[in-house]
XYZ file of C-alpha atoms in Angstrom:
196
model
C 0.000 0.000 0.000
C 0.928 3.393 -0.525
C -0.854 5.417 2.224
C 0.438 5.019 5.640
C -2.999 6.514 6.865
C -5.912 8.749 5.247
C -6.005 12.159 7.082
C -9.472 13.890 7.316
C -8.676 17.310 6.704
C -11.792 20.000 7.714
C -13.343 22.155 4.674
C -13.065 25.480 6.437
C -14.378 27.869 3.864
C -11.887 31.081 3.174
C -14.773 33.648 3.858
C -12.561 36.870 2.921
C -12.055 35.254 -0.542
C -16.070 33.903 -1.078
C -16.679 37.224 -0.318
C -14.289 39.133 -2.253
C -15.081 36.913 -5.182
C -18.959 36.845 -4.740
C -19.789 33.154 -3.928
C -22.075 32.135 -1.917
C -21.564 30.526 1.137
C -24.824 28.241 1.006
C -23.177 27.316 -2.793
C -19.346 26.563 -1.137
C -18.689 22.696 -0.222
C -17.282 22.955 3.286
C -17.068 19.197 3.466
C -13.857 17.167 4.636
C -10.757 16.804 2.055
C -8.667 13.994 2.409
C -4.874 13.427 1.826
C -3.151 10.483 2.085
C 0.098 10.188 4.659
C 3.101 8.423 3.219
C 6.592 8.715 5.237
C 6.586 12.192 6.565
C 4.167 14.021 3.594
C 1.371 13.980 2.469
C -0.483 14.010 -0.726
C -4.775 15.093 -1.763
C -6.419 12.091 -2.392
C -8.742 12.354 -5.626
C -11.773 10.375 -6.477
C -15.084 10.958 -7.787
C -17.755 12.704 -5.998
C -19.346 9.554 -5.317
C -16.041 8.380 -3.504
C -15.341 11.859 -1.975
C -18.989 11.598 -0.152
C -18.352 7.497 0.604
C -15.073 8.727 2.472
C -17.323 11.086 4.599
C -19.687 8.691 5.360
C -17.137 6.397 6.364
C -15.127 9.407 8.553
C -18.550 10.740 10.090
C -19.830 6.973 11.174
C -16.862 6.239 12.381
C -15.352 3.304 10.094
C -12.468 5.403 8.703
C -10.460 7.124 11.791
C -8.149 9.943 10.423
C -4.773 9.047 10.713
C -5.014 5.758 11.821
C -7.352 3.730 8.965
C -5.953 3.766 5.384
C -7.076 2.307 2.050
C -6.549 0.335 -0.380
C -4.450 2.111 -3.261
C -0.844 0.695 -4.963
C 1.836 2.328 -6.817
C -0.601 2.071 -10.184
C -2.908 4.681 -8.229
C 0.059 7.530 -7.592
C -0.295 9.992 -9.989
C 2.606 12.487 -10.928
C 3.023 16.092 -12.203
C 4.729 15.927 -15.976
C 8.280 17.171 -14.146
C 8.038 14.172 -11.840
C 6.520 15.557 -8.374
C 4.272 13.774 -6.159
C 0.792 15.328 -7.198
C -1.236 13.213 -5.258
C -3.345 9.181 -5.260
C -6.539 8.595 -7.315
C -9.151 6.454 -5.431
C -9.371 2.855 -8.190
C -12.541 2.291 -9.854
C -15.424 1.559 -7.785
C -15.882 1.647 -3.770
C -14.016 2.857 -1.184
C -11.893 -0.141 0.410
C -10.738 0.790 3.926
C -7.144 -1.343 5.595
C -7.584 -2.588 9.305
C -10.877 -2.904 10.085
C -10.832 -6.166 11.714
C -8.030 -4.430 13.799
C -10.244 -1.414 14.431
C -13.536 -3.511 15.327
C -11.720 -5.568 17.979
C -10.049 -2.205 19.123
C -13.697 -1.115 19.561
C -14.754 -4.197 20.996
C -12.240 -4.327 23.831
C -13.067 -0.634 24.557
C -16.505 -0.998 24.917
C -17.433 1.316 21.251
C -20.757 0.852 19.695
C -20.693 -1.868 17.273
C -20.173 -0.989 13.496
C -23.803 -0.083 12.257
C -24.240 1.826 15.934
C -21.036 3.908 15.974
C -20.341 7.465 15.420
C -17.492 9.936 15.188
C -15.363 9.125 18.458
C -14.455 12.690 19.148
C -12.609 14.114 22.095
C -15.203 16.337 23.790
C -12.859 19.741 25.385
C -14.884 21.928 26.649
C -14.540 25.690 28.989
C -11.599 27.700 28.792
C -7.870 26.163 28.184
C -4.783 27.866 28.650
C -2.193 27.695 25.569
C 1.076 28.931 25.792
C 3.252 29.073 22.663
C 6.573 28.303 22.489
C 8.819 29.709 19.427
C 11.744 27.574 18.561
C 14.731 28.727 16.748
C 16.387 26.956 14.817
C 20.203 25.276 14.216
C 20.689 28.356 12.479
C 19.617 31.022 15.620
C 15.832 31.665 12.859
C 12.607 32.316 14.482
C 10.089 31.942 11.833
C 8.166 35.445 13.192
C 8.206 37.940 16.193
C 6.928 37.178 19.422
C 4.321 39.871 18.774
C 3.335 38.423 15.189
C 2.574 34.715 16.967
C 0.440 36.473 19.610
C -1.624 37.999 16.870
C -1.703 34.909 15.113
C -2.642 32.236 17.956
C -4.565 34.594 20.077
C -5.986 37.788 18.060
C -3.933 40.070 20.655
C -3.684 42.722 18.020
C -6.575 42.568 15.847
C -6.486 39.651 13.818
C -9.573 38.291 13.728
C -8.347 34.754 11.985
C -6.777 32.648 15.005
C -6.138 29.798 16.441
C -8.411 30.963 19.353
C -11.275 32.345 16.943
C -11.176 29.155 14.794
C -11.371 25.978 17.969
C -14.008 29.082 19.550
C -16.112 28.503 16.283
C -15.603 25.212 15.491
C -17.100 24.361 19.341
C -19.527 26.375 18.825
C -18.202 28.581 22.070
C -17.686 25.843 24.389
C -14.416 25.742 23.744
C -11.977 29.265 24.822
C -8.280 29.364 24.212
C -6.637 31.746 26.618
C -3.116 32.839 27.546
C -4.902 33.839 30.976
C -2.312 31.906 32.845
C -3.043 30.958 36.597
C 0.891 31.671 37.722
C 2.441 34.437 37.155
C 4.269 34.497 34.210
C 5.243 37.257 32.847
C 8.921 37.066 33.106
C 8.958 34.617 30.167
C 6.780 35.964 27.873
C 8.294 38.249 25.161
C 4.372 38.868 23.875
C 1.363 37.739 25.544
C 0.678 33.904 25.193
C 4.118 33.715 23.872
């Protein structure tokens, strides 16, 4: 097999460019994109829109877990770019075949999980506020990708961004979930910007 593991990736719409460009959102498929992990990269996976929506199903009841179920797709599948580079797997003919489900229905079995017709997403519920801090690392080479200040704004909105980290897991819980670099010590000594 090719894919080490099929990673879900969220369709979160770019709502500066649907509106720049006049699309509407009702019109924009927000649904999951999938990309298939092979040593350390990954790769889109492409199918038809048949297969696209069976690989949803599959994701949303629970049969395909991101990063840990793959599928069934050789060499013959791995399509390139003319100059040689990796452009990404088509899905074969036909259904989607999912790797390791005997492995994942015993994993369920042992853990108590719904059986397979019963079972749903198996999401980790977080929920009220929780306290990031973010650490930059520099590199062999003394780098930082970006300024203390610049990571604040991006992770936390601190000075007017309104697309963060903390906007984005705020929305996607639908508020239950609040990123904060409220600490509860004190620590301002180490913090060249705040949250970072």
């Amino acid at each position: 097999d090719i894919c080490n593991s099929v990673i879900a990736i969220a369709g979160t719409p770019d709502f500066q460019y649907l509106e720049e460009n006049d699309i509407d959102i009702n019109h924009h498929d927000s649904g999951e994109d999938f990309v298939c992990e092979m040593d350390g990269f990954t790769v889109p996976i492409f199918g038809t829109d048949e297969q696209m929506e069976e690989l949803r199903k599959l994701l949303n009841e629970g049969e395909l877990i991101s990063a840990e179920t793959t599928i069934a797709v050789t060499n013959e599948e791995f399509m390139l770019t003319e100059d040689g580079v990796n452009a990404g797997v088509v899905l074969p003919p036909g259904n989607v075949i999912l790797k390791n489900r005997r492995r994942n229905l015993e994993r369920n079995r042992i853990n108590g999980r719904r059986s397979t017709n019963q079972r749903i997403r198996n999401l980790t519920a977080h929920v009220g506020e929780k306290q990031v801090l973010v650490v930059r690392v520099i590199d062999a080479e003394g780098k930082a990708s970006d300024d203390a200040q610049t990571v604040s704004n991006k992770f936390f909105g601190t000075y007017g961004d309104k697309m963060t980290m903390k906007s984005q897991f705020e929305a996607c819980s639908f508020g239950k979930l609040k990123i904060s670099n409220n600490y509860s010590i004190d620590l301002s000594n180490h913090l060249e910007a705040p949250g970072v």
